[in-house]
């Protein structure tokens, strides 16, 4: 925040558009931190500063930013390396989804579900819960009229939504029947290739 705007923000919460801009700036910084090893700490520090400002404003009873803070708390938790962190991330994303929906911000509830699904695929390997959240995000974006995002998500998660993932899951029947080669081929072949294609690195690691 620039100094000339800092006092206004802390006292009044700032213009709504400026708060929205700050939120998306922090969201982008956390996203870049997940992808960059060299700039990770810098991006996190910058995003944390914005998150703190928003949280301080929330404590001053600004009624318009609870959903922003809850989403950023979940995004920040994804970047932490702690025991049982996955459980904490689950709780924070579910809180963000519920809080955004209750406040009437259907598009931010959709955003939280979209990001939660990405976490479930890339970190947890929880396909069923990821699909549930993708479908929830699609429904909310549709109700909000964001058909461009709906089309994008349909294309991005086509295999998950169509249920084709069953075709690429490990065929445990081969192992149970003693057909170890068939079992191995299913793991090392199409399953890993398809999981990697749509970013489910968590699933890939589990298969290894």
mmCIF file of C-alpha atoms in Angstrom, residues 19-146:
data_model
loop_
_atom_site.group_PDB
_atom_site.id
_atom_site.type_symbol
_atom_site.label_atom_id
_atom_site.label_comp_id
_atom_site.label_asym_id
_atom_site.label_seq_id
_atom_site.Cartn_x
_atom_site.Cartn_y
_atom_site.Cartn_z
ATOM 1 C CA UNK A 19 -9.641 -3.716 -2.022
ATOM 2 C CA UNK A 20 -10.584 -6.060 -4.855
ATOM 3 C CA UNK A 21 -7.383 -5.120 -6.657
ATOM 4 C CA UNK A 22 -5.297 -5.787 -3.551
ATOM 5 C CA UNK A 23 -6.917 -9.172 -3.096
ATOM 6 C CA UNK A 24 -6.172 -10.268 -6.653
ATOM 7 C CA UNK A 25 -2.636 -8.942 -6.362
ATOM 8 C CA UNK A 26 -2.043 -11.097 -3.264
ATOM 9 C CA UNK A 27 -3.721 -14.069 -4.960
ATOM 10 C CA UNK A 28 -1.368 -13.717 -7.936
ATOM 11 C CA UNK A 29 1.671 -13.431 -5.676
ATOM 12 C CA UNK A 30 0.807 -16.649 -3.851
ATOM 13 C CA UNK A 31 0.308 -18.370 -7.220
ATOM 14 C CA UNK A 32 3.729 -17.189 -8.401
ATOM 15 C CA UNK A 33 5.291 -18.333 -5.131
ATOM 16 C CA UNK A 34 4.076 -21.868 -5.813
ATOM 17 C CA UNK A 35 5.815 -21.874 -9.193
ATOM 18 C CA UNK A 36 9.064 -20.045 -8.430
ATOM 19 C CA UNK A 37 11.793 -21.453 -6.212
ATOM 20 C CA UNK A 38 14.137 -18.479 -6.488
ATOM 21 C CA UNK A 39 11.508 -15.776 -5.847
ATOM 22 C CA UNK A 40 9.274 -17.824 -3.536
ATOM 23 C CA UNK A 41 10.129 -16.022 -0.294
ATOM 24 C CA UNK A 42 9.841 -12.580 -1.864
ATOM 25 C CA UNK A 43 6.419 -13.291 -3.375
ATOM 26 C CA UNK A 44 5.139 -14.766 -0.107
ATOM 27 C CA UNK A 45 6.368 -11.761 1.895
ATOM 28 C CA UNK A 46 4.625 -9.322 -0.443
ATOM 29 C CA UNK A 47 1.384 -11.302 -0.399
ATOM 30 C CA UNK A 48 1.536 -11.689 3.379
ATOM 31 C CA UNK A 49 1.762 -7.933 3.801
ATOM 32 C CA UNK A 50 -1.413 -7.403 1.792
ATOM 33 C CA UNK A 51 -3.158 -10.237 3.642
ATOM 34 C CA UNK A 52 -2.212 -8.620 6.961
ATOM 35 C CA UNK A 53 -3.620 -5.261 5.871
ATOM 36 C CA UNK A 54 -6.884 -6.901 4.850
ATOM 37 C CA UNK A 55 -7.020 -8.875 8.079
ATOM 38 C CA UNK A 56 -6.394 -5.721 10.141
ATOM 39 C CA UNK A 57 -9.250 -4.013 8.316
ATOM 40 C CA UNK A 58 -11.470 -7.021 9.034
ATOM 41 C CA UNK A 59 -10.665 -6.704 12.731
ATOM 42 C CA UNK A 60 -11.813 -3.086 12.508
ATOM 43 C CA UNK A 61 -15.204 -4.475 11.419
ATOM 44 C CA UNK A 62 -14.964 -3.820 7.726
ATOM 45 C CA UNK A 63 -17.934 -5.921 6.526
ATOM 46 C CA UNK A 64 -16.813 -6.268 2.909
ATOM 47 C CA UNK A 65 -13.641 -8.322 3.110
ATOM 48 C CA UNK A 66 -14.243 -11.459 5.194
ATOM 49 C CA UNK A 67 -14.360 -13.579 2.027
ATOM 50 C CA UNK A 68 -11.102 -12.068 0.755
ATOM 51 C CA UNK A 69 -9.283 -12.864 3.977
ATOM 52 C CA UNK A 70 -10.628 -16.417 4.170
ATOM 53 C CA UNK A 71 -9.538 -17.223 0.611
ATOM 54 C CA UNK A 72 -6.068 -15.753 1.133
ATOM 55 C CA UNK A 73 -5.687 -17.699 4.381
ATOM 56 C CA UNK A 74 -6.293 -20.902 2.430
ATOM 57 C CA UNK A 75 -3.888 -19.876 -0.332
ATOM 58 C CA UNK A 76 -1.191 -19.132 2.241
ATOM 59 C CA UNK A 77 -1.721 -22.462 3.992
ATOM 60 C CA UNK A 78 -1.042 -24.323 0.742
ATOM 61 C CA UNK A 79 2.498 -22.945 0.794
ATOM 62 C CA UNK A 80 3.312 -24.109 4.317
ATOM 63 C CA UNK A 81 5.217 -27.324 4.921
ATOM 64 C CA UNK A 82 3.849 -28.623 8.209
ATOM 65 C CA UNK A 83 2.534 -31.864 9.624
ATOM 66 C CA UNK A 84 -1.200 -32.363 8.988
ATOM 67 C CA UNK A 85 -1.123 -29.276 6.756
ATOM 68 C CA UNK A 86 -3.447 -30.915 4.248
ATOM 69 C CA UNK A 87 -6.208 -31.111 6.863
ATOM 70 C CA UNK A 88 -5.749 -27.431 7.672
ATOM 71 C CA UNK A 89 -5.909 -26.494 3.985
ATOM 72 C CA UNK A 90 -9.140 -28.486 3.610
ATOM 73 C CA UNK A 91 -10.707 -26.643 6.537
ATOM 74 C CA UNK A 92 -9.623 -23.210 5.309
ATOM 75 C CA UNK A 93 -10.860 -23.716 1.752
ATOM 76 C CA UNK A 94 -14.203 -25.044 2.979
ATOM 77 C CA UNK A 95 -14.482 -22.023 5.273
ATOM 78 C CA UNK A 96 -13.669 -19.706 2.354
ATOM 79 C CA UNK A 97 -16.304 -21.361 0.149
ATOM 80 C CA UNK A 98 -18.978 -21.179 2.846
ATOM 81 C CA UNK A 99 -18.147 -17.630 3.911
ATOM 82 C CA UNK A 100 -18.114 -16.308 0.341
ATOM 83 C CA UNK A 101 -21.435 -17.987 -0.463
ATOM 84 C CA UNK A 102 -23.103 -16.714 2.698
ATOM 85 C CA UNK A 103 -21.964 -13.164 1.977
ATOM 86 C CA UNK A 104 -23.507 -13.389 -1.493
ATOM 87 C CA UNK A 105 -20.211 -13.444 -3.403
ATOM 88 C CA UNK A 106 -21.042 -16.428 -5.582
ATOM 89 C CA UNK A 107 -18.097 -15.813 -7.925
ATOM 90 C CA UNK A 108 -15.623 -15.873 -5.038
ATOM 91 C CA UNK A 109 -17.162 -19.075 -3.707
ATOM 92 C CA UNK A 110 -16.584 -20.485 -7.204
ATOM 93 C CA UNK A 111 -13.013 -19.203 -7.190
ATOM 94 C CA UNK A 112 -12.342 -20.868 -3.844
ATOM 95 C CA UNK A 113 -13.750 -24.166 -5.120
ATOM 96 C CA UNK A 114 -11.681 -23.911 -8.288
ATOM 97 C CA UNK A 115 -8.461 -23.354 -6.339
ATOM 98 C CA UNK A 116 -9.382 -26.054 -3.831
ATOM 99 C CA UNK A 117 -9.819 -28.511 -6.709
ATOM 100 C CA UNK A 118 -6.366 -27.614 -8.022
ATOM 101 C CA UNK A 119 -4.907 -28.319 -4.580
ATOM 102 C CA UNK A 120 -6.732 -31.641 -4.323
ATOM 103 C CA UNK A 121 -5.387 -32.759 -7.699
ATOM 104 C CA UNK A 122 -1.838 -31.431 -7.439
ATOM 105 C CA UNK A 123 -1.133 -32.186 -3.764
ATOM 106 C CA UNK A 124 -3.645 -34.647 -2.336
ATOM 107 C CA UNK A 125 -4.507 -36.770 -5.335
ATOM 108 C CA UNK A 126 -8.139 -36.736 -4.189
ATOM 109 C CA UNK A 127 -9.923 -37.027 -7.526
ATOM 110 C CA UNK A 128 -13.482 -37.484 -6.298
ATOM 111 C CA UNK A 129 -13.450 -34.443 -4.026
ATOM 112 C CA UNK A 130 -11.705 -32.436 -6.732
ATOM 113 C CA UNK A 131 -14.455 -33.338 -9.192
ATOM 114 C CA UNK A 132 -17.107 -32.317 -6.658
ATOM 115 C CA UNK A 133 -15.503 -28.889 -6.260
ATOM 116 C CA UNK A 134 -14.992 -28.412 -9.996
ATOM 117 C CA UNK A 135 -18.674 -29.122 -10.552
ATOM 118 C CA UNK A 136 -19.565 -26.717 -7.750
ATOM 119 C CA UNK A 137 -17.387 -24.000 -9.256
ATOM 120 C CA UNK A 138 -18.936 -24.563 -12.693
ATOM 121 C CA UNK A 139 -22.441 -24.242 -11.281
ATOM 122 C CA UNK A 140 -21.628 -21.030 -9.437
ATOM 123 C CA UNK A 141 -19.790 -19.467 -12.378
ATOM 124 C CA UNK A 142 -22.755 -20.366 -14.594
ATOM 125 C CA UNK A 143 -25.196 -18.730 -12.188
ATOM 126 C CA UNK A 144 -22.964 -15.659 -12.172
ATOM 127 C CA UNK A 145 -22.917 -15.588 -15.982
ATOM 128 C CA UNK A 146 -19.161 -16.137 -16.391
#
